[in-house]
Coordinates of C-alpha atoms in Angstrom, one line a residue:
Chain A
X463 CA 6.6 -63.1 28.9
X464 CA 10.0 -62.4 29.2
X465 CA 12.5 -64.6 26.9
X466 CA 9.4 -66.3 25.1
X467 CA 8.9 -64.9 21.3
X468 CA 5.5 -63.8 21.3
X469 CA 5.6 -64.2 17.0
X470 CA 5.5 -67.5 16.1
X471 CA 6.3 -67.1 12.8
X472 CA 9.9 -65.4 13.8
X473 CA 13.3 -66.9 13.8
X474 CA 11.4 -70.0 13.5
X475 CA 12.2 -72.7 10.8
X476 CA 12.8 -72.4 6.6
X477 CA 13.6 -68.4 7.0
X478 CA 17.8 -67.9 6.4
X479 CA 17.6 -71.4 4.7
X480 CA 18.9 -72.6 7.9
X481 CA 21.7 -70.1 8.6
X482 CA 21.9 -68.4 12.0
X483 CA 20.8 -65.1 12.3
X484 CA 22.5 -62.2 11.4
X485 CA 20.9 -60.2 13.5
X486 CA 18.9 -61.6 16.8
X487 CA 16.9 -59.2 18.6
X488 CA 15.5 -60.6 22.2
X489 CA 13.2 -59.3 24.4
X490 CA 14.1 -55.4 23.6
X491 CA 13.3 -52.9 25.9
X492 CA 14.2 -49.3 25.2
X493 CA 13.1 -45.9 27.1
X494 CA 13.5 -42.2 26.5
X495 CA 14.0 -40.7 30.2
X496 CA 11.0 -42.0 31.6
X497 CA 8.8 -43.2 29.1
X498 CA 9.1 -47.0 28.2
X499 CA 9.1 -46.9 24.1
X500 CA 9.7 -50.7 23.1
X501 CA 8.0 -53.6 25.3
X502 CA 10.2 -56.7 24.1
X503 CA 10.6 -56.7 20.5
X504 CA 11.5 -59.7 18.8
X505 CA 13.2 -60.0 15.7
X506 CA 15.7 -61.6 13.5
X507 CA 17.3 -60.6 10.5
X508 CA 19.1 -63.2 7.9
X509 CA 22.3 -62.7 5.9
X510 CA 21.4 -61.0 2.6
X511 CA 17.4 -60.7 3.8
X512 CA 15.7 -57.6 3.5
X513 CA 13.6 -57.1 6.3
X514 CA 11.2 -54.2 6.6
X515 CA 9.0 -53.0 9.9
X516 CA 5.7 -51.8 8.8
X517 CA 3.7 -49.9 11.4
X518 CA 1.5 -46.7 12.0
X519 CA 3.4 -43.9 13.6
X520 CA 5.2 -43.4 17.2
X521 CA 4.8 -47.2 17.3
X522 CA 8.6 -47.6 18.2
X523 CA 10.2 -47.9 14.7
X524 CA 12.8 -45.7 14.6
X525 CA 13.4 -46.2 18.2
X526 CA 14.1 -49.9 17.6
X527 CA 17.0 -49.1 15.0
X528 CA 18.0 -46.5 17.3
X529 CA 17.8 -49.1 20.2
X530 CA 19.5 -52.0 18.1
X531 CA 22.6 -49.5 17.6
X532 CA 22.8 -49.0 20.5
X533 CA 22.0 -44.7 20.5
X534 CA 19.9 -45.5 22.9
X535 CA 21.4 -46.5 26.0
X536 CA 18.5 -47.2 28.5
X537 CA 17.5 -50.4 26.7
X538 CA 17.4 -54.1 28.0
X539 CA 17.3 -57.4 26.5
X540 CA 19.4 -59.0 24.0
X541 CA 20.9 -57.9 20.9
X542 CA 23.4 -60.0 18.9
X543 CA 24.8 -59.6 15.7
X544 CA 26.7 -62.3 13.6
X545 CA 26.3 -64.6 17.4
X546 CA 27.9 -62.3 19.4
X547 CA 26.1 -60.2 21.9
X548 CA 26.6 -56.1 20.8
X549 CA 24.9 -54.7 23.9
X550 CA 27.8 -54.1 26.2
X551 CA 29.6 -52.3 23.4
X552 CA 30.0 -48.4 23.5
X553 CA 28.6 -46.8 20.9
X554 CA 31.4 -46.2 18.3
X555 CA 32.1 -50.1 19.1
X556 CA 28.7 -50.9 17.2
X557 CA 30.1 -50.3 13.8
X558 CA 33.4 -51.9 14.0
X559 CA 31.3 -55.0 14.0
X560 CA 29.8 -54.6 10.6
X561 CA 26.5 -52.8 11.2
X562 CA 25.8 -49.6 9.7
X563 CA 23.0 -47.0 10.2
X564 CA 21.2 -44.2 8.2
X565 CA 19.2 -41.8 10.4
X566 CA 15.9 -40.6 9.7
X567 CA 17.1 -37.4 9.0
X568 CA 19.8 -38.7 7.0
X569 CA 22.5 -37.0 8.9
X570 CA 24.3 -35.0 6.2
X571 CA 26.4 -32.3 7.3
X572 CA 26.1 -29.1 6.9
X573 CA 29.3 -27.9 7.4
X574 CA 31.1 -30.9 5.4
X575 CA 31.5 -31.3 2.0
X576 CA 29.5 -33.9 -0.5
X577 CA 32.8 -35.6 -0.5
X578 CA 34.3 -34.9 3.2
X579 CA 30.7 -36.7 4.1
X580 CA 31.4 -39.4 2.1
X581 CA 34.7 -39.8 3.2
X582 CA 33.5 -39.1 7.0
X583 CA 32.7 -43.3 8.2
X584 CA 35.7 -44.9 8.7
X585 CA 36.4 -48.1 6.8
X586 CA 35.3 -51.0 9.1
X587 CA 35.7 -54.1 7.3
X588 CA 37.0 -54.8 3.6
X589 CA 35.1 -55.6 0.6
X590 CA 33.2 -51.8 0.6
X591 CA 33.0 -49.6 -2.3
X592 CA 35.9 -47.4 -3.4
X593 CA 35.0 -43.8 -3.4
X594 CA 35.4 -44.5 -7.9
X595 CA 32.7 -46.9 -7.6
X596 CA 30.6 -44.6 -6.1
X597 CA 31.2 -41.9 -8.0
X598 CA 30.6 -44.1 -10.9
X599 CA 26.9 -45.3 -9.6
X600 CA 25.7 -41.3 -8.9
X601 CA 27.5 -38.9 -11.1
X602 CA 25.5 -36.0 -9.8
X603 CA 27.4 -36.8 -6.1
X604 CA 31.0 -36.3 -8.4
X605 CA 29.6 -33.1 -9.7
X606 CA 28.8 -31.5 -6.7
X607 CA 31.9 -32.9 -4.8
X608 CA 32.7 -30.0 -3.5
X609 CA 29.4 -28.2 -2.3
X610 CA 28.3 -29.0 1.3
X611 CA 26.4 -31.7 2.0
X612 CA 23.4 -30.0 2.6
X613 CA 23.4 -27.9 -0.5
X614 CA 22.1 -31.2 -2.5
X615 CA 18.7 -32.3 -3.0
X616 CA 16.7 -34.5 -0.5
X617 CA 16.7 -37.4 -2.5
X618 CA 20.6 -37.0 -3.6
X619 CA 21.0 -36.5 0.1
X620 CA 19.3 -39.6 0.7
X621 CA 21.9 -41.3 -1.9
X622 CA 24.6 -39.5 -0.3
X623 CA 23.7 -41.1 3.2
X624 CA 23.2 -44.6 1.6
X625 CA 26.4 -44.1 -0.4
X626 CA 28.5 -43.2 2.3
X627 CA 27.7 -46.6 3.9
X628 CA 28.4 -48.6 1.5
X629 CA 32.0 -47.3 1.9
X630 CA 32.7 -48.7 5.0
X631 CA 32.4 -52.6 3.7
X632 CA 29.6 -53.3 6.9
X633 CA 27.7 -56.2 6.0
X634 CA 24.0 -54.9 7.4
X635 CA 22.5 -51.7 7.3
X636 CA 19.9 -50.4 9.8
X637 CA 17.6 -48.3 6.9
X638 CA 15.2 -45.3 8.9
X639 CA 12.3 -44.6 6.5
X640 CA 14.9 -43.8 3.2
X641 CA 11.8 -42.2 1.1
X642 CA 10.5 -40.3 3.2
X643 CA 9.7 -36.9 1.6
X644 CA 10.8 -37.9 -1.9
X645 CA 9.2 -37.4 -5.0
X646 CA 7.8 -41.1 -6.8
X647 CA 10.4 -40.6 -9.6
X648 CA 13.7 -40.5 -6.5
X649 CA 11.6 -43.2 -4.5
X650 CA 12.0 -45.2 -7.5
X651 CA 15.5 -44.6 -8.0
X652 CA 16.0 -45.2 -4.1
X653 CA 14.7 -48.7 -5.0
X654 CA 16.5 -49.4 -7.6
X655 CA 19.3 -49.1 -5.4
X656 CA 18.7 -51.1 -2.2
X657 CA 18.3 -54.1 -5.1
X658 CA 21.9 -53.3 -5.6
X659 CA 22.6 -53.9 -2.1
X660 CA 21.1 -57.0 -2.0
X661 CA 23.3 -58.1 -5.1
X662 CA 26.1 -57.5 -2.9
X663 CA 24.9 -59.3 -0.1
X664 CA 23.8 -56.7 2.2
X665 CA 21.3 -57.2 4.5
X666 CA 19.2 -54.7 5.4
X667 CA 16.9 -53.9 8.1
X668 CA 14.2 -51.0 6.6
X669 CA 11.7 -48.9 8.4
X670 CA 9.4 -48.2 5.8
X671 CA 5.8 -45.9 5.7
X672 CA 5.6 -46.4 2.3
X673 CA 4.0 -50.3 2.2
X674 CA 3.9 -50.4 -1.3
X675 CA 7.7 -49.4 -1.7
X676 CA 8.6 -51.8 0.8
X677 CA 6.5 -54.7 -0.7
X678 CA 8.8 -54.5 -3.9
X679 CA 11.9 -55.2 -2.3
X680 CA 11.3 -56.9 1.3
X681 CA 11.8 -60.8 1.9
X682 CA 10.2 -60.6 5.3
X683 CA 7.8 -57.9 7.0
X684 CA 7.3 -57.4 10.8
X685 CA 4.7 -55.6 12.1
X686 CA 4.8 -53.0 15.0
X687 CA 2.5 -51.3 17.4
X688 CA 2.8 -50.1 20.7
X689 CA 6.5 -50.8 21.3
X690 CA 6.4 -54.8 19.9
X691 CA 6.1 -57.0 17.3
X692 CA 2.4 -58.1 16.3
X693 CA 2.8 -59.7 13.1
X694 CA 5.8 -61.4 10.8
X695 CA 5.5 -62.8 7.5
X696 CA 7.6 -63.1 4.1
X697 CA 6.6 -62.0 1.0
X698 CA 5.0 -64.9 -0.1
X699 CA 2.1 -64.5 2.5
X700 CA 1.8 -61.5 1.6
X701 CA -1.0 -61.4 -0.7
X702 CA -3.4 -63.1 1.6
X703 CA -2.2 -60.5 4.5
X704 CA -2.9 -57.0 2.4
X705 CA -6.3 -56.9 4.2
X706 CA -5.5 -57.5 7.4
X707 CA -2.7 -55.0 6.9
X708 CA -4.3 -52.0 5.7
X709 CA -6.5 -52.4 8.5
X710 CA -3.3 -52.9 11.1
X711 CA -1.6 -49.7 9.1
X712 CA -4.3 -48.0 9.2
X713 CA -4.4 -47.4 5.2
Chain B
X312 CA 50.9 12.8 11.8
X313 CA 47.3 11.8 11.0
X314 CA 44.7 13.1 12.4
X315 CA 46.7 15.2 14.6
X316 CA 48.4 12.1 16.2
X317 CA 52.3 11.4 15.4
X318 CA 52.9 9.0 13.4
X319 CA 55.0 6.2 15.7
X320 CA 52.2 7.3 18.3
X321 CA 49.8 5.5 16.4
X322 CA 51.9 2.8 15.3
X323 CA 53.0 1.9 18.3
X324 CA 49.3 2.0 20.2
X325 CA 48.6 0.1 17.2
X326 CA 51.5 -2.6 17.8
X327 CA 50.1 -3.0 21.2
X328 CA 46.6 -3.2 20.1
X329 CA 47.9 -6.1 17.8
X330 CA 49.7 -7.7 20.7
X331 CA 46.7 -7.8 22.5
X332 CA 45.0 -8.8 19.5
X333 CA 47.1 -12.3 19.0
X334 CA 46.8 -13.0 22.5
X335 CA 42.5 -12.3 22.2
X336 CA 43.0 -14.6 19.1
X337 CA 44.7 -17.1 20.5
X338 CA 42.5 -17.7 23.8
X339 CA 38.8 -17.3 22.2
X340 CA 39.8 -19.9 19.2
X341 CA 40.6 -22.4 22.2
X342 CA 37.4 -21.7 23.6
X343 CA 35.7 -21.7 20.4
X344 CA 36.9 -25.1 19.6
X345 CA 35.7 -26.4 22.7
X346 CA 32.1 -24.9 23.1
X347 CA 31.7 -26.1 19.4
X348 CA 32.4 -29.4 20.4
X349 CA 31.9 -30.2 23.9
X350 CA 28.9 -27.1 24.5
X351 CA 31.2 -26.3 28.1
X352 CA 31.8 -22.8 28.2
X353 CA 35.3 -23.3 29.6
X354 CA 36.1 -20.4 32.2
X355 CA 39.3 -22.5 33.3
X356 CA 40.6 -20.7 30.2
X357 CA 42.5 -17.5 31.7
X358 CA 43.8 -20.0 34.3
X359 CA 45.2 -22.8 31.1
X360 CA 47.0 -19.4 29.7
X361 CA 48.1 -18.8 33.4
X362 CA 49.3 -22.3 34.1
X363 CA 51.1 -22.0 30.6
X364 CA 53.2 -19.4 31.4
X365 CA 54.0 -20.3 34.8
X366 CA 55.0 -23.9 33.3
X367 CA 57.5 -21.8 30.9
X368 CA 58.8 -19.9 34.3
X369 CA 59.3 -23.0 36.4
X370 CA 61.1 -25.3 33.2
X371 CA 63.7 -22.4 33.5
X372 CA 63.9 -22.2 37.2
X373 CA 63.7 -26.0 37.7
X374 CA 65.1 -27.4 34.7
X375 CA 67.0 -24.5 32.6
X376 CA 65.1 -25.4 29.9
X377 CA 64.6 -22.0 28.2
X378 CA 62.3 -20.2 26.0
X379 CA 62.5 -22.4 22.9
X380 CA 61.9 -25.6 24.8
X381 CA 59.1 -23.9 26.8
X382 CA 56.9 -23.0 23.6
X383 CA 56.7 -27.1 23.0
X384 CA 56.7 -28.4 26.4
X385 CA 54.3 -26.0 27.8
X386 CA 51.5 -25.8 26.1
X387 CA 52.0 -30.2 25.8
X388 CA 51.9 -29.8 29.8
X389 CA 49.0 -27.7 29.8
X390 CA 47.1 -29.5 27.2
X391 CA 48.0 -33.1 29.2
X392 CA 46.2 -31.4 32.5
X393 CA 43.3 -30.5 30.3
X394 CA 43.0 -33.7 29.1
X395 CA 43.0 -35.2 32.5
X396 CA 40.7 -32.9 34.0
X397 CA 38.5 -33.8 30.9
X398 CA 38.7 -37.8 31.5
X399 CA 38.1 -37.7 35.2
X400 CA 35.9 -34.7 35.8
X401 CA 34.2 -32.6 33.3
X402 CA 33.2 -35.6 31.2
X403 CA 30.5 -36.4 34.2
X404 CA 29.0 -33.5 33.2
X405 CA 28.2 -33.5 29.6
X406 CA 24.3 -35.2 30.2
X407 CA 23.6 -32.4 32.5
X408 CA 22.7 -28.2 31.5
X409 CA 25.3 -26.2 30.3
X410 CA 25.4 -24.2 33.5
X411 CA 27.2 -27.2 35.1
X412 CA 30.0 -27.6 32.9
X413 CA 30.1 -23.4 33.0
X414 CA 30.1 -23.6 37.1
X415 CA 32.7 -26.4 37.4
X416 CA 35.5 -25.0 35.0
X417 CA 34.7 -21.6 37.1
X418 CA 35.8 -23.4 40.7
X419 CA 38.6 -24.9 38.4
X420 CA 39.9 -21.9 37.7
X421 CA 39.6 -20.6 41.2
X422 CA 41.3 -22.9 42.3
X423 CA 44.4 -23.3 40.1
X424 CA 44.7 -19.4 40.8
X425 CA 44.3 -19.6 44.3
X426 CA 47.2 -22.5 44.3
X427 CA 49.3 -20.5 42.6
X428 CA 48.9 -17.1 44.5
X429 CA 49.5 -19.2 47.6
X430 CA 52.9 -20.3 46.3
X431 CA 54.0 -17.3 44.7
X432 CA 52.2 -14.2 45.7
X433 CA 50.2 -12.0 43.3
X434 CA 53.4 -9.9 42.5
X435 CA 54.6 -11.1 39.1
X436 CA 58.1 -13.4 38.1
X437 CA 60.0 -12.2 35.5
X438 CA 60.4 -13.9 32.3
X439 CA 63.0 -12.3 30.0
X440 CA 62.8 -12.8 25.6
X441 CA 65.0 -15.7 24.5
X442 CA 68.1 -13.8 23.2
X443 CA 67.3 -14.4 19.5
X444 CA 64.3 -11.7 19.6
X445 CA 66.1 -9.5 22.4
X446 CA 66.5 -5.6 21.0
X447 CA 64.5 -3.9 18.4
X448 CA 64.4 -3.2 14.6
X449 CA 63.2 0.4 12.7
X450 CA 60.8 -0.1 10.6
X451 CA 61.5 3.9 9.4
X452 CA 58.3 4.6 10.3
X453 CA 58.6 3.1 14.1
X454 CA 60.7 1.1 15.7
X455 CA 59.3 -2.7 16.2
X456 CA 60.8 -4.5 19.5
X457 CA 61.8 -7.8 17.8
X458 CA 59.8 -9.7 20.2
X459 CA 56.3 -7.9 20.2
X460 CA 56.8 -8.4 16.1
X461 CA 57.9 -12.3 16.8
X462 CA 54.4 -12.7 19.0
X463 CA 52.0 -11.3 16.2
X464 CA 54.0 -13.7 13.9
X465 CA 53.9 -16.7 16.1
X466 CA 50.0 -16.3 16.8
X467 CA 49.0 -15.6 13.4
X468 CA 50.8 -19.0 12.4
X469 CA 48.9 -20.9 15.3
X470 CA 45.9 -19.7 13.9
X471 CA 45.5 -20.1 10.6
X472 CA 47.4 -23.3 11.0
X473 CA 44.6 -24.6 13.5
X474 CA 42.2 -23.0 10.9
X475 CA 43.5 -24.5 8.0
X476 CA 43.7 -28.4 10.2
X477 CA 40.0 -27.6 11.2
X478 CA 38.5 -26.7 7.8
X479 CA 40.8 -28.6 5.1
X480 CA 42.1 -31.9 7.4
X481 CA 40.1 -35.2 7.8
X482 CA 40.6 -34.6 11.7
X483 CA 39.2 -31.3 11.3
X484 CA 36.1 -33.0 9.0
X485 CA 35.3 -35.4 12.2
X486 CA 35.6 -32.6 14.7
X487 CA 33.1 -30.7 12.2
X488 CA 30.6 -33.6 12.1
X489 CA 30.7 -34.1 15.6
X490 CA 30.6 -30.2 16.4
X491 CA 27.1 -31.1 14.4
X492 CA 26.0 -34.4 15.5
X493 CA 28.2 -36.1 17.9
X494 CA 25.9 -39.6 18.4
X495 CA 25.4 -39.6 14.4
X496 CA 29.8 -40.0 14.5
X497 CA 30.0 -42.4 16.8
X498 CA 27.8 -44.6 16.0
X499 CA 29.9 -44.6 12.4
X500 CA 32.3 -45.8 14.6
X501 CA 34.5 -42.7 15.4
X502 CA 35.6 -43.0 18.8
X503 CA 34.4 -39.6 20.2
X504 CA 34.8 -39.4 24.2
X505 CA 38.8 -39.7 22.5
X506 CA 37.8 -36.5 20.5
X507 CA 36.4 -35.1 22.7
X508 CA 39.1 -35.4 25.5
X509 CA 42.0 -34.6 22.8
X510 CA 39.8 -31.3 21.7
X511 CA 39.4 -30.3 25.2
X512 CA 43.0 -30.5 25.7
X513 CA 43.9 -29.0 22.5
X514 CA 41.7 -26.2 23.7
X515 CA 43.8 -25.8 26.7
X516 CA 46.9 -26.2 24.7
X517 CA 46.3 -22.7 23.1
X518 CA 45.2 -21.2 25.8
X519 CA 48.9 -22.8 27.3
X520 CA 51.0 -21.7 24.1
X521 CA 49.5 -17.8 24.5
X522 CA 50.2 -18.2 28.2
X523 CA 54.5 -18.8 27.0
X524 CA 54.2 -16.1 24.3
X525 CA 52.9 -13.9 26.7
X526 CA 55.3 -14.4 29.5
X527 CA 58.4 -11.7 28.1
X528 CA 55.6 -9.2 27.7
X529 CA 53.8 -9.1 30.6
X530 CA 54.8 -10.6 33.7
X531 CA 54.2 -14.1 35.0
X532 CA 51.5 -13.9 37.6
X533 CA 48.4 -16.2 39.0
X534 CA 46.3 -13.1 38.0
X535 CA 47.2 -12.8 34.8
X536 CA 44.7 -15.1 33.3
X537 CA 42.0 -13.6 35.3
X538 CA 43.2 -10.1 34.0
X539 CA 42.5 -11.0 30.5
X540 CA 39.5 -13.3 30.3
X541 CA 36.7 -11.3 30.8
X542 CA 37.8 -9.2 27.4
X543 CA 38.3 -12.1 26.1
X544 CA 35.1 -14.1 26.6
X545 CA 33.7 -10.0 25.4
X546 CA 35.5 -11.0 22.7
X547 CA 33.8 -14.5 21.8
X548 CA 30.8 -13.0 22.4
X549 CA 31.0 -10.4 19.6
X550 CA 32.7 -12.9 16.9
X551 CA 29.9 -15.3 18.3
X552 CA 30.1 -18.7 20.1
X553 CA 31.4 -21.8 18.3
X554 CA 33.0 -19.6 14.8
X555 CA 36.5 -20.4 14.2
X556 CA 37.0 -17.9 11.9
X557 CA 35.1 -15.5 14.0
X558 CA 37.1 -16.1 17.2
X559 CA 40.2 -15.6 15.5
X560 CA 39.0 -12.4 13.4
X561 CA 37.2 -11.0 15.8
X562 CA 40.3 -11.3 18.7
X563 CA 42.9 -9.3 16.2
X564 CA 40.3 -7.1 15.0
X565 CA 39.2 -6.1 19.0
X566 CA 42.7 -5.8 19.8
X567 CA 43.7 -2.9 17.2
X568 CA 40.2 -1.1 17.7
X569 CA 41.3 -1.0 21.6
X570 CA 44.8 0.7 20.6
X571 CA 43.7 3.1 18.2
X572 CA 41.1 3.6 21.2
X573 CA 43.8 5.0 23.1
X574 CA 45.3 6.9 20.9
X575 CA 42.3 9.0 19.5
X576 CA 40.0 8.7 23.2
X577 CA 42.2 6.4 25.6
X578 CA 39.5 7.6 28.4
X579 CA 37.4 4.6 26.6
X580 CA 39.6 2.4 25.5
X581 CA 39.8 0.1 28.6
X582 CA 35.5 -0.2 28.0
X583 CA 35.2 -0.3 24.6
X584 CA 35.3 -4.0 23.7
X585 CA 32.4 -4.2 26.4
X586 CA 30.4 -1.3 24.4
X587 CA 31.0 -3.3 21.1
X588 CA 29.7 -6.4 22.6
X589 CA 26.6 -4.2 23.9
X590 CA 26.0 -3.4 20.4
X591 CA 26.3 -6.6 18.9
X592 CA 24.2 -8.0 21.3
X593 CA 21.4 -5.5 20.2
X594 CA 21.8 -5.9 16.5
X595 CA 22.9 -9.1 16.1
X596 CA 22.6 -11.6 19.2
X597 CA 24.2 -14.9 17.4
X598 CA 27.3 -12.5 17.6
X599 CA 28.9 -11.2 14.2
X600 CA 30.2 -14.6 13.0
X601 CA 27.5 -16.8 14.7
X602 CA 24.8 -18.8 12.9
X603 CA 21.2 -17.2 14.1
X604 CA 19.1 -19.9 15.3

């Protein structure tokens, strides 16, 4: 098994409109102490493609963002973004390469302010938004500047983590489940703005619970279970795959 | 008189207490910083504050470099050694319980001390006050020796100004974040094993900068550090682990309760930070300053 792609579908043919990969994910193997959590996952990730992983939970989501940045350490295979190889790199390595990552828990801090969080990535490549134009797309984050992070509401934390990214000019972000816990009215808004990110060319690689959410703004789906990839599509199939999805998801 | 105690009695127990007080400061802040940070309960501390004054002694009996030169160089030596013991030791340790780190920084410390007794004995060099701070001022109500008043000073600077970097700085806001969720920081791409290693010395360089303060007032001796470290972790203990402001608080506010312990029942006063820490630990186990969990 090792080295073949067990998903036909992946990496193969019109996706990226014949681009190379931004991100190529081979074979991926992860583990928490013991316990082997991803079995080879396969998948690739085109510039300015949203890409989403649908799958029930514990399926190894989360843990292959976590793997792909590298937070995990006990991992094997291959991960390479923008054709270079990023598993070799220490950790803090990762984002100087133009990947970026939101944490399922968002990872605001407590003891920061709204604006020390915002100003806590480091700039890693040119072309990200000044702190202005941030300020300018939520003006509920220039209000409350100078609370702590954590003082704001989930779904302005969620902005907060998404905004603080967008800072650092990395050209993919690695997206753990952003509307998670959100009312439908923040979800929305949450929407609206990954659509800006694609406007400005980011790529982004979503974990996702909520399918419908994800439907609206993915160009390709890959679907997980027990620690690999069972199923990839784009959003054109996706119509004639609802069935066997809600079946897969167990919806 | 108040109380039935003399005025300049009081004052001057009270002086002492604040002596002791700035040097309590001083040592639990370093250790606060670096059990916020690095979770290593650093017991090599008394030994850094050891090693600091010793490295003031030695630059004026090796090199004639005096007082003023000392309070720069020192602690820089001192935080360099941390630093190095950091890199090539302690970081091995960070994957493992916190007893580890606890154990190893123990031996470290028994060790630097035992070095140095075997060199110099456990009787005590003198260091005299740099002639700028020599002699003594009245105050009317007391008179202040110049240098006692230039220690409270000096320690009070150090730490609000390492308050004020921690809290206000963009250095201070990564060493926050990390002191919260280290992996979450580096994988922004914030180099942390460098923050940590420059925290951990940094640590150590307080615990070296009290060490040269302290050397005019008491004398400089391998047991000096050992002398003063069990108040002193009392001390982080009642302000609670990992609170700057609570280290720092706490350490002035122990030392001045222990001198007017002497003056109105000194047959306490030498276990009454240990009682307060009994007490805390009752009422309020996070410590007075500490987050409960």
């Amino acid at each position: 098994m090792a080295g073949t792609d067990p998903v036909p579908a992946a990496g193969a043919a019109p996706r990226g409109g014949g681009a190379a990969a931004q991100l190529k994910v081979r074979n991926l193997e992860a583990w928490y102490g013991e316990s082997h959590a991803l079995h080879g996952v396969d998948l690739d990730v085109f510039p300015g493609e949203t890409v989403t992983l649908l799958g029930r939970n514990g399926v190894g989501k989360t843990t292959t963002l976590r793997a792909i940045m590298g937070i995990i350490r006990k991992r094997k295979g291959d991960v390479e973004f923008e054709q270079r190889s990023i598993m070799r790199l220490p950790l803090h390595r990762v984002a100087r390469t133009g990947l970026g990552f939101v944490p399922e828990e968002r990872g605001i801090f407590a003891s920061l302010t709204v604006e020390e969080n915002l100003l806590l990535p480091p700039v890693v490549a040119k072309g990200g938004m000044s702190l202005e134009e941030i300020y300018n797309i939520f003006p509920n984050l220039l209000e409350r500047r100078t609370s702590p992070g954590t003082k704001l509401s989930g779904g302005e934390q969620q902005m907060l983590a998404i905004a603080r990214i967008l800072r650092t000019g990395v050209r993919m972000i690695l997206l753990d489940e952003p509307t998670e816990g959100l009312a439908p009215v923040i979800v929305e808004r949450i929407g609206e703005m990954l659509k800006v990110l694609k406007l400005h060319g980011l790529s982004v690689l979503l974990v996702e619970q909520n399918f419908r959410f994800a439907a609206r703004i993915a160009d390709h789906f890959y679907v997980m279970d027990h620690g690999k990839m069972i199923d990839s599509f784009s959003v054109s199939e996706l119509p004639a795959r609802t069935e066997a999805l809600n079946t897969a998801l167990g919806v | 008189m108040i109380f039935g105690v003399p005025l300049p009695a009081l004052m001057g127990q009270l002086l002492i207490g604040l002596i002791n007080g700035s040097f309590y400061a001083l040592l639990s802040l370093g250790l606060a910083v670096i059990f916020g940070l690095l979770r290593v309960i650093n017991f090599a501390h008394g030994a850094f504050y050891m090693l600091g004054a010793f490295a003031a002694w030695m630059l004026l009996a090796y090199a004639g470099i005096g007082y003023w030169g000392a309070l720069i160089l020192a602690p820089l030596i001192v935080g360099i050694v941390g630093m190095a013991i950091e890199r090539l030791m302690l970081r091995r340790l960070y994957g493992l319980d916190h007893l580890y780190g606890l154990l190893f920084t123990f031996g470290l410390a028994l060790l630097l001390e035992g070095t140095f007794r075997h060199f110099f004995g456990t009787s005590g060099q003198p260091y005299t006050a740099p002639e700028a701070l020599r002699g003594a001022t009245n105050l009317g109500f007391m008179v202040l020796p110049n240098y006692r008043g230039w220690v409270v000073v000096a320690s009070l600077v150090i730490c609000l100004g390492t308050w004020a970097v921690i809290e206000k700085t963009s250095i201070g806001a990564y060493l926050r974040a990390a002191t919260e969720n280290a992996t979450l920081v580096q994988a922004f791409g914030v180099n942390v094993p460098v923050l940590l290693t420059v925290t951990y010395g940094f640590g150590c360089a307080l615990a070296g900068i009290a060490g040269v303060l302290a050397a005019p007032v008491f004398q400089v001796s391998p047991l000096m550090g050992s002398n003063l470290i069990i108040i002193v972790f009392a001390v982080v203990v009642i302000g609670g682990m990992g609170s700057i402001l609570g280290a720092i608080v706490t350490g002035y506010m122990l030392g001045i309760i222990e001198g007017l312990c002497k003056v109105f029942y000194p047959e306490a006063a030498n276990i009454v930070v240990f009682v307060i820490m009994a007490i805390v630990l009752l009422l309020r186990p996070a410590g007075l300053f500490g987050k409960e969990t």
